[in-house]
Amino acid sequence: MQTEDAAILKAPTGAIRRCVATRVRSLSGPIRAVLLPAAILMSVSATCMAQDPAVPAAVPAAAPAGASCGERQPGDSRPRIGLALGGGGARGIAHVRILKKLEELRIPVDCIAGTSMGALVGALYATGKDADEIEAMLKTLVWKELFTDNIPRRERSLRRKDEDATRLATLGVGLSSGGKGLRIAPGFSEGQSLIAFFERETGSGRISGNFDDLPIPFRAVATDINTGKHVVLDHGSLPMAMRASMSLPGIFRPVEIEGKILLDGGLADQVPIDVVRQMGAERVIAVDVGTPLSVLDRDASLVDVLDQMSGFLTTGSAARQLATLGPTDVLVTPDLTGKVSTGDFEKADLALQIGQAAADAASGALASFSATPAQYQQFQASHHFVKFEQPVVSSIRFDNHTDYADEVLLSYLPVKVGEPLDAEAMREGIIKAYGLGTLSSINYVVTGEGNAAVVDVTAYPKPHGPGYVQAGLTLSDDLRGNHESNLRAGLLFSPISPYGAEARVLLQLGSEPALTGEYYHPFDVNSRYVANIKGGYETANFNVFDDFGNKLERYRAERFGAAGSIDRNFSNALRLSLGLERYRGGLRLEVGDPSHPDHDFEDGAAFALARVDTIDSLYFPRDGFLMQLGYRMSREGLGADADFDQVDVDAIGARSFGSHAVQLGARYHSTVSGVAPVQSLYRLGGRWRLAGFQNNQLSGQDYALAFLGYTYQLGTVLGRSAQVGGTLEYGNAWQQRDDIDFDDGIFNGSLFIGFDSWIGPLIFGYGMKEGGDSVLFIELGQSL
């Protein structure tokens, strides 16, 4: 045994030796062999020393020169009080009730240091918010939205919205440049939602400053991933410091500040008592909400062991800090074990109740910290929330590590030299920039004051790009033998030009095989004008049914060619397109009367399309509006076999009321002149398109329908929604436009349960139509 180990085991009392030996023996053999080094034994010993009343507590050192912990008026000799708030995830919500007890007892806080969740609560209190304000905010917060960087569909670019219609999802696997080959995404959240929340609640934006200038001097504690030592953050952007302190391993990516890569502070300094002492605190109130070590046996899983090993770091650092508390300090330890775990953010009320019980139990010890009414009134006068004044920008510096032009990314950020910085508009701009779908991070920090503020912007691409693997699966089955399924795999390259050009290759295998490519080319910084070219080999199946829903014939249309358009994007919600298409192919009979001949065809058309898209989901819409108006002119002069014109109108609106949502929509598709050939007929059937019919059971030159829908959100799993609902639909298809008649429609309805899964929306449903016929259906990947 090394000298340090021997020294620890020769601690002053037999109780400590027995405690250490018991804790070491409680570890399984292999773990004990790995964890026997001095660092672990020191952590265990420190824990035991903190539990042994026979061990004298360390006497706090005198406040260092230049300490920042509380200013004093002449004649005010009361000791400076420092608050050390430990980390613990959702368990840290209990901190709020300790703050509330301090307010009840008229205890002014002169300085605060916080780790992880303690940094969140401590920073909010340091900015001037009172305990009631913080509690109200934490109780209403939707935590799961803070722990993901998923951008709401309504905030994405039109380009990314279009991917919903392609039924593709980006898998987090890609081909990186620079010879790095196939790479898997880190799987961590950048924490942009969390940073935006910190910005709003602290009122500071990302303005760099000295944390001593807050109403209460503050420090956030993080861990340097390369040294394992704690890093005390006392200046810079307050939201970024809070975010660094909360860089939970496995959830958030580490944060880089001044060249250091920072993780959650609990790994090195779980309860930062030493930090508030360095700030000048003479008496300390420490709150420990950390998770104690588990009791494992030989059957412990690898995950349990790794979690326990991580726990050694946090409990060890906490024990070392708690051992420094003196007789005039106060330790508050809410009894959260077995009741609220690190990730139980939905148990905010319970955490607050337990925090209240701990605060009540500590009231007697805390009472000695109480100030006179006059002294506390002076504290309250300075402890009020003041939103930072937005400085005037004097210059902008951009550290751009992406392949986008600087102007492209800066176009999302409303920052201009000579104008005041608008922090709220900057937050919205950053979210829209993330809507590109290819950025790992885009951040900014402001240094300087008044009219000399410098804005430093940094941007990084996703590490597994610029070649992103995408996949999708569509499936339709009516449980009567009519089955369609397609597996889709794509490779998206983005960006491939400074303005954000993209290329995609898509392979589809299954009922309707295809091999297609696409090139998307913006002409300006804001992607207002875009060229879009698509082409390749495609197939589509056409079924012919009798009046009883029995399939009589099945045709496959195959075509090869391309379509190109010039698009005008007015925003991320409105687009106008003009284009041409040219295809040639054939219609082949696969099932049915062999006397029906195959035939070849030529398609050539010009088209115009207007699209407004603010809908939150193409699968389970709850809010927003989607409208598409199209006109297609097939002409022999463009290579087509026949001249005909078609008009296409779709409009869908949705509105939510808590867990409830309603949808209202209408469709009108008509061949307004000429006769459309078989491959250009409209196809109907399925949810949102007359649910009592099988997919593609109806076809015609024209169709019209209206529908009313209702969904109830059962809950979400990692941001994915599970819903039940139904539709009421009315409409029909016709072979002659003159035959369209409102009285000729057919009522349809459906009941379904669905889950917006990672491979597409999965729906089990029951469709009914007027006359009593019905159909059971399973759908995967089908959209509005």
mmCIF file of C-alpha atoms in Angstrom, residues 118-388:
data_model
loop_
_atom_site.group_PDB
_atom_site.id
_atom_site.type_symbol
_atom_site.label_atom_id
_atom_site.label_comp_id
_atom_site.label_asym_id
_atom_site.label_seq_id
_atom_site.Cartn_x
_atom_site.Cartn_y
_atom_site.Cartn_z
ATOM 1 C CA GLY A 118 -27.272 24.639 -7.819
ATOM 2 C CA ALA A 119 -25.759 26.976 -10.409
ATOM 3 C CA LEU A 120 -29.145 27.356 -12.080
ATOM 4 C CA VAL A 121 -31.008 28.199 -8.867
ATOM 5 C CA GLY A 122 -28.099 30.225 -7.481
ATOM 6 C CA ALA A 123 -27.680 32.320 -10.624
ATOM 7 C CA LEU A 124 -31.382 33.151 -10.736
ATOM 8 C CA TYR A 125 -31.301 34.240 -7.099
ATOM 9 C CA ALA A 126 -28.107 36.197 -7.675
ATOM 10 C CA THR A 127 -29.738 38.167 -10.510
ATOM 11 C CA GLY A 128 -32.385 39.420 -8.097
ATOM 12 C CA LYS A 129 -35.272 36.994 -8.457
ATOM 13 C CA ASP A 130 -36.873 35.978 -5.163
ATOM 14 C CA ALA A 131 -37.703 32.431 -4.097
ATOM 15 C CA ASP A 132 -41.383 32.677 -5.078
ATOM 16 C CA GLU A 133 -40.492 33.781 -8.614
ATOM 17 C CA ILE A 134 -37.994 30.966 -9.035
ATOM 18 C CA GLU A 135 -40.418 28.385 -7.659
ATOM 19 C CA ALA A 136 -43.248 29.471 -9.955
ATOM 20 C CA MET A 137 -40.930 29.262 -12.937
ATOM 21 C CA LEU A 138 -39.522 25.811 -12.076
ATOM 22 C CA LYS A 139 -42.984 24.329 -11.447
ATOM 23 C CA THR A 140 -44.336 25.387 -14.831
ATOM 24 C CA LEU A 141 -41.195 24.624 -16.833
ATOM 25 C CA VAL A 142 -41.413 21.889 -19.485
ATOM 26 C CA TRP A 143 -38.046 20.335 -18.699
ATOM 27 C CA LYS A 144 -38.034 17.788 -21.511
ATOM 28 C CA GLU A 145 -38.032 20.654 -24.016
ATOM 29 C CA LEU A 146 -34.863 22.069 -22.448
ATOM 30 C CA PHE A 147 -32.955 18.813 -22.814
ATOM 31 C CA THR A 148 -33.308 18.518 -26.570
ATOM 32 C CA ASP A 149 -32.179 20.600 -29.516
ATOM 33 C CA ASN A 150 -35.037 19.395 -31.690
ATOM 34 C CA ILE A 151 -36.203 22.472 -33.543
ATOM 35 C CA PRO A 152 -39.999 22.800 -33.808
ATOM 36 C CA ARG A 153 -41.060 22.125 -37.372
ATOM 37 C CA ARG A 154 -42.524 25.608 -37.697
ATOM 38 C CA GLU A 155 -39.060 27.096 -37.057
ATOM 39 C CA ARG A 156 -37.231 24.977 -39.649
ATOM 40 C CA SER A 157 -36.272 26.152 -43.096
ATOM 41 C CA LEU A 158 -38.601 25.262 -45.972
ATOM 42 C CA ARG A 159 -35.886 22.947 -47.216
ATOM 43 C CA ARG A 160 -35.967 20.905 -44.004
ATOM 44 C CA LYS A 161 -39.760 20.960 -43.917
ATOM 45 C CA ASP A 162 -39.791 19.389 -47.378
ATOM 46 C CA GLU A 163 -38.022 16.342 -45.945
ATOM 47 C CA ASP A 164 -41.217 15.386 -44.111
ATOM 48 C CA ALA A 165 -42.893 14.897 -47.483
ATOM 49 C CA THR A 166 -39.975 12.717 -48.617
ATOM 50 C CA ARG A 167 -40.588 10.581 -45.492
ATOM 51 C CA LEU A 168 -36.926 10.609 -44.598
ATOM 52 C CA ALA A 169 -35.275 10.939 -41.209
ATOM 53 C CA THR A 170 -31.635 11.796 -40.587
ATOM 54 C CA LEU A 171 -30.079 8.921 -38.638
ATOM 55 C CA GLY A 172 -27.100 10.592 -36.978
ATOM 56 C CA VAL A 173 -24.605 8.726 -39.168
ATOM 57 C CA GLY A 174 -22.619 10.412 -41.902
ATOM 58 C CA LEU A 175 -19.587 10.651 -44.122
ATOM 59 C CA SER A 176 -17.204 13.301 -42.836
ATOM 60 C CA SER A 177 -14.797 15.276 -44.956
ATOM 61 C CA GLY A 178 -11.031 15.243 -44.539
ATOM 62 C CA GLY A 179 -10.690 11.478 -44.928
ATOM 63 C CA LYS A 180 -12.428 10.723 -41.600
ATOM 64 C CA GLY A 181 -14.876 8.338 -43.271
ATOM 65 C CA LEU A 182 -18.047 7.055 -41.625
ATOM 66 C CA ARG A 183 -18.831 8.756 -38.328
ATOM 67 C CA ILE A 184 -21.609 8.501 -35.784
ATOM 68 C CA ALA A 185 -23.072 11.664 -34.289
ATOM 69 C CA PRO A 186 -21.988 12.279 -30.682
ATOM 70 C CA GLY A 187 -25.600 11.926 -29.614
ATOM 71 C CA PHE A 188 -25.413 14.867 -27.216
ATOM 72 C CA SER A 189 -27.569 17.958 -27.119
ATOM 73 C CA GLU A 190 -25.806 21.270 -27.647
ATOM 74 C CA GLY A 191 -28.166 22.730 -25.051
ATOM 75 C CA GLN A 192 -29.408 25.639 -27.140
ATOM 76 C CA SER A 193 -32.885 25.390 -25.604
ATOM 77 C CA LEU A 194 -31.313 25.460 -22.154
ATOM 78 C CA ILE A 195 -29.151 28.482 -22.994
ATOM 79 C CA ALA A 196 -32.158 30.331 -24.433
ATOM 80 C CA PHE A 197 -34.014 29.651 -21.190
ATOM 81 C CA PHE A 198 -31.101 30.974 -19.125
ATOM 82 C CA GLU A 199 -30.955 34.092 -21.282
ATOM 83 C CA ARG A 200 -34.638 34.840 -20.792
ATOM 84 C CA GLU A 201 -34.646 34.245 -17.057
ATOM 85 C CA THR A 202 -31.424 36.078 -16.219
ATOM 86 C CA GLY A 203 -32.228 38.943 -18.591
ATOM 87 C CA SER A 204 -28.574 39.081 -19.576
ATOM 88 C CA GLY A 205 -28.554 37.765 -23.109
ATOM 89 C CA ARG A 206 -24.985 36.647 -23.764
ATOM 90 C CA ILE A 207 -23.375 39.837 -22.564
ATOM 91 C CA SER A 208 -20.016 39.250 -20.944
ATOM 92 C CA GLY A 209 -19.586 40.740 -17.516
ATOM 93 C CA ASN A 210 -18.215 40.341 -14.012
ATOM 94 C CA PHE A 211 -20.414 38.166 -11.811
ATOM 95 C CA ASP A 212 -19.448 40.330 -8.822
ATOM 96 C CA ASP A 213 -21.612 43.050 -10.369
ATOM 97 C CA LEU A 214 -24.817 41.023 -9.938
ATOM 98 C CA PRO A 215 -27.127 41.969 -7.026
ATOM 99 C CA ILE A 216 -25.438 39.037 -5.231
ATOM 100 C CA PRO A 217 -21.879 38.076 -6.280
ATOM 101 C CA PHE A 218 -22.000 34.645 -7.920
ATOM 102 C CA ARG A 219 -19.766 31.793 -9.078
ATOM 103 C CA ALA A 220 -20.640 28.795 -11.259
ATOM 104 C CA VAL A 221 -18.500 25.677 -10.924
ATOM 105 C CA ALA A 222 -17.634 23.327 -13.798
ATOM 106 C CA THR A 223 -15.108 20.521 -14.389
ATOM 107 C CA ASP A 224 -12.215 20.659 -16.847
ATOM 108 C CA ILE A 225 -12.533 17.462 -18.897
ATOM 109 C CA ASN A 226 -8.769 17.356 -19.520
ATOM 110 C CA THR A 227 -7.552 17.831 -15.955
ATOM 111 C CA GLY A 228 -10.432 16.672 -13.780
ATOM 112 C CA LYS A 229 -10.101 19.861 -11.715
ATOM 113 C CA HIS A 230 -12.861 22.286 -10.942
ATOM 114 C CA VAL A 231 -13.078 25.563 -12.853
ATOM 115 C CA VAL A 232 -14.641 28.565 -11.147
ATOM 116 C CA LEU A 233 -16.489 30.819 -13.582
ATOM 117 C CA ASP A 234 -16.650 34.381 -12.280
ATOM 118 C CA HIS A 235 -17.017 36.404 -15.472
ATOM 119 C CA GLY A 236 -18.172 36.179 -19.075
ATOM 120 C CA SER A 237 -21.638 35.230 -20.285
ATOM 121 C CA LEU A 238 -23.773 34.236 -17.299
ATOM 122 C CA PRO A 239 -26.034 31.877 -19.346
ATOM 123 C CA MET A 240 -22.975 30.137 -20.816
ATOM 124 C CA ALA A 241 -21.474 29.731 -17.339
ATOM 125 C CA MET A 242 -24.721 28.178 -16.114
ATOM 126 C CA ARG A 243 -24.802 25.918 -19.172
ATOM 127 C CA ALA A 244 -21.176 24.822 -18.589
ATOM 128 C CA SER A 245 -21.908 23.951 -14.973
ATOM 129 C CA MET A 246 -24.864 21.821 -16.161
ATOM 130 C CA SER A 247 -23.009 19.901 -18.897
ATOM 131 C CA LEU A 248 -24.377 16.558 -17.745
ATOM 132 C CA PRO A 249 -22.265 13.762 -19.270
ATOM 133 C CA GLY A 250 -24.205 11.778 -21.844
ATOM 134 C CA ILE A 251 -26.888 14.457 -22.186
ATOM 135 C CA PHE A 252 -25.166 17.705 -23.134
ATOM 136 C CA ARG A 253 -22.027 18.316 -25.141
ATOM 137 C CA PRO A 254 -19.189 19.909 -23.138
ATOM 138 C CA VAL A 255 -18.818 23.693 -23.332
ATOM 139 C CA GLU A 256 -15.654 25.474 -24.384
ATOM 140 C CA ILE A 257 -14.879 28.636 -22.411
ATOM 141 C CA GLU A 258 -11.529 30.412 -22.718
ATOM 142 C CA GLY A 259 -9.857 27.331 -24.131
ATOM 143 C CA LYS A 260 -11.139 24.928 -21.462
ATOM 144 C CA ILE A 261 -13.546 22.080 -22.277
ATOM 145 C CA LEU A 262 -16.011 21.993 -19.409
ATOM 146 C CA LEU A 263 -18.296 19.313 -17.992
ATOM 147 C CA ASP A 264 -20.766 19.242 -15.112
ATOM 148 C CA GLY A 265 -19.210 20.773 -11.998
ATOM 149 C CA GLY A 266 -20.388 17.958 -9.731
ATOM 150 C CA LEU A 267 -17.606 15.702 -10.982
ATOM 151 C CA ALA A 268 -14.992 17.876 -9.258
ATOM 152 C CA ASP A 269 -16.816 20.082 -6.727
ATOM 153 C CA GLN A 270 -20.295 18.839 -5.855
ATOM 154 C CA VAL A 271 -20.960 21.322 -3.025
ATOM 155 C CA PRO A 272 -18.700 24.370 -3.636
ATOM 156 C CA ILE A 273 -18.047 25.398 -0.061
ATOM 157 C CA ASP A 274 -14.428 26.199 -0.871
ATOM 158 C CA VAL A 275 -15.546 28.592 -3.592
ATOM 159 C CA VAL A 276 -17.753 30.747 -1.344
ATOM 160 C CA ARG A 277 -14.942 30.818 1.218
ATOM 161 C CA GLN A 278 -12.584 32.097 -1.488
ATOM 162 C CA MET A 279 -15.166 34.765 -2.251
ATOM 163 C CA GLY A 280 -14.864 35.931 1.374
ATOM 164 C CA ALA A 281 -17.692 34.109 3.146
ATOM 165 C CA GLU A 282 -17.141 33.906 6.898
ATOM 166 C CA ARG A 283 -20.165 31.705 7.594
ATOM 167 C CA VAL A 284 -21.470 29.141 5.136
ATOM 168 C CA ILE A 285 -24.891 27.705 4.494
ATOM 169 C CA ALA A 286 -24.360 24.561 2.418
ATOM 170 C CA VAL A 287 -27.148 22.596 0.738
ATOM 171 C CA ASP A 288 -26.318 19.051 -0.375
ATOM 172 C CA VAL A 289 -28.879 17.459 -2.713
ATOM 173 C CA GLY A 290 -26.527 14.937 -4.300
ATOM 174 C CA THR A 291 -27.427 11.325 -4.972
ATOM 175 C CA PRO A 292 -25.824 8.908 -2.503
ATOM 176 C CA LEU A 293 -24.043 5.761 -3.642
ATOM 177 C CA SER A 294 -26.187 2.750 -4.452
ATOM 178 C CA VAL A 295 -25.883 -0.591 -2.690
ATOM 179 C CA LEU A 296 -24.836 -3.055 -5.392
ATOM 180 C CA ASP A 297 -24.315 -6.793 -5.346
ATOM 181 C CA ARG A 298 -22.463 -9.204 -7.615
ATOM 182 C CA ASP A 299 -25.322 -9.124 -10.148
ATOM 183 C CA ALA A 300 -24.923 -5.398 -10.815
ATOM 184 C CA SER A 301 -25.096 -4.521 -14.507
ATOM 185 C CA LEU A 302 -22.381 -2.670 -16.390
ATOM 186 C CA VAL A 303 -24.589 0.442 -16.442
ATOM 187 C CA ASP A 304 -25.037 0.205 -12.654
ATOM 188 C CA VAL A 305 -21.287 -0.125 -12.145
ATOM 189 C CA LEU A 306 -20.471 2.808 -14.412
ATOM 190 C CA ASP A 307 -23.107 4.924 -12.669
ATOM 191 C CA GLN A 308 -21.653 3.936 -9.309
ATOM 192 C CA MET A 309 -18.149 4.854 -10.439
ATOM 193 C CA SER A 310 -19.441 8.267 -11.505
ATOM 194 C CA GLY A 311 -21.082 8.515 -8.097
ATOM 195 C CA PHE A 312 -17.677 8.036 -6.436
ATOM 196 C CA LEU A 313 -16.581 11.333 -7.960
ATOM 197 C CA THR A 314 -19.605 13.356 -6.859
ATOM 198 C CA THR A 315 -19.988 11.854 -3.386
ATOM 199 C CA GLY A 316 -16.253 12.016 -2.856
ATOM 200 C CA SER A 317 -16.009 15.690 -3.743
ATOM 201 C CA ALA A 318 -19.064 16.436 -1.602
ATOM 202 C CA ALA A 319 -17.560 14.606 1.389
ATOM 203 C CA ARG A 320 -14.307 16.543 1.112
ATOM 204 C CA GLN A 321 -16.171 19.834 1.074
ATOM 205 C CA LEU A 322 -18.602 18.997 3.863
ATOM 206 C CA ALA A 323 -15.675 17.999 6.071
ATOM 207 C CA THR A 324 -14.513 21.641 6.017
ATOM 208 C CA LEU A 325 -17.677 23.008 7.621
ATOM 209 C CA GLY A 326 -17.093 24.642 10.985
ATOM 210 C CA PRO A 327 -19.267 24.840 14.104
ATOM 211 C CA THR A 328 -20.780 28.162 12.998
ATOM 212 C CA ASP A 329 -21.718 26.887 9.543
ATOM 213 C CA VAL A 330 -24.998 25.148 8.650
ATOM 214 C CA LEU A 331 -25.511 22.093 6.449
ATOM 215 C CA VAL A 332 -28.973 21.391 5.007
ATOM 216 C CA THR A 333 -29.493 17.934 3.483
ATOM 217 C CA PRO A 334 -33.019 17.318 2.136
ATOM 218 C CA ASP A 335 -34.031 13.657 2.483
ATOM 219 C CA LEU A 336 -34.578 12.958 -1.228
ATOM 220 C CA THR A 337 -33.159 9.433 -1.350
ATOM 221 C CA GLY A 338 -35.608 6.973 -2.885
ATOM 222 C CA LYS A 339 -38.117 9.752 -3.497
ATOM 223 C CA VAL A 340 -36.680 12.059 -6.156
ATOM 224 C CA SER A 341 -33.895 10.976 -8.480
ATOM 225 C CA THR A 342 -31.654 13.081 -10.674
ATOM 226 C CA GLY A 343 -33.962 12.878 -13.687
ATOM 227 C CA ASP A 344 -37.323 13.176 -11.897
ATOM 228 C CA PHE A 345 -38.106 16.698 -13.086
ATOM 229 C CA GLU A 346 -41.802 15.856 -13.169
ATOM 230 C CA LYS A 347 -41.603 15.541 -9.351
ATOM 231 C CA ALA A 348 -40.949 19.233 -8.790
ATOM 232 C CA ASP A 349 -43.740 19.523 -6.192
ATOM 233 C CA LEU A 350 -42.373 16.598 -4.179
ATOM 234 C CA ALA A 351 -38.830 17.982 -4.308
ATOM 235 C CA LEU A 352 -40.131 21.317 -3.024
ATOM 236 C CA GLN A 353 -42.020 19.635 -0.171
ATOM 237 C CA ILE A 354 -38.904 17.720 0.889
ATOM 238 C CA GLY A 355 -36.860 20.896 0.638
ATOM 239 C CA GLN A 356 -39.389 22.640 2.866
ATOM 240 C CA ALA A 357 -39.132 19.895 5.494
ATOM 241 C CA ALA A 358 -35.342 20.172 5.500
ATOM 242 C CA ALA A 359 -35.519 23.954 5.750
ATOM 243 C CA ASP A 360 -37.949 23.750 8.684
ATOM 244 C CA ALA A 361 -35.683 21.264 10.457
ATOM 245 C CA ALA A 362 -32.719 23.611 10.024
ATOM 246 C CA SER A 363 -34.603 26.718 11.188
ATOM 247 C CA GLY A 364 -33.066 26.662 14.650
ATOM 248 C CA ALA A 365 -29.519 26.574 13.320
ATOM 249 C CA LEU A 366 -30.276 29.136 10.636
ATOM 250 C CA ALA A 367 -31.886 31.588 13.060
ATOM 251 C CA SER A 368 -28.456 32.718 14.246
ATOM 252 C CA PHE A 369 -27.840 34.114 10.735
ATOM 253 C CA SER A 370 -30.832 36.475 10.921
ATOM 254 C CA ALA A 371 -30.195 40.159 10.402
ATOM 255 C CA THR A 372 -32.019 43.057 12.001
ATOM 256 C CA PRO A 373 -35.056 44.383 10.115
ATOM 257 C CA ALA A 374 -33.043 47.420 9.045
ATOM 258 C CA GLN A 375 -30.152 45.305 7.784
ATOM 259 C CA TYR A 376 -32.462 42.982 5.868
ATOM 260 C CA GLN A 377 -34.317 45.915 4.366
ATOM 261 C CA GLN A 378 -31.004 47.164 3.041
ATOM 262 C CA PHE A 379 -30.369 43.730 1.483
ATOM 263 C CA GLN A 380 -33.809 43.703 -0.146
ATOM 264 C CA ALA A 381 -33.247 47.165 -1.587
ATOM 265 C CA SER A 382 -30.303 45.876 -3.612
ATOM 266 C CA HIS A 383 -31.721 42.397 -4.332
ATOM 267 C CA HIS A 384 -34.058 43.076 -7.207
ATOM 268 C CA PHE A 385 -34.065 41.885 -10.774
ATOM 269 C CA VAL A 386 -32.596 44.327 -13.285
ATOM 270 C CA LYS A 387 -32.532 43.390 -16.937
ATOM 271 C CA PHE A 388 -29.234 44.134 -18.625
#
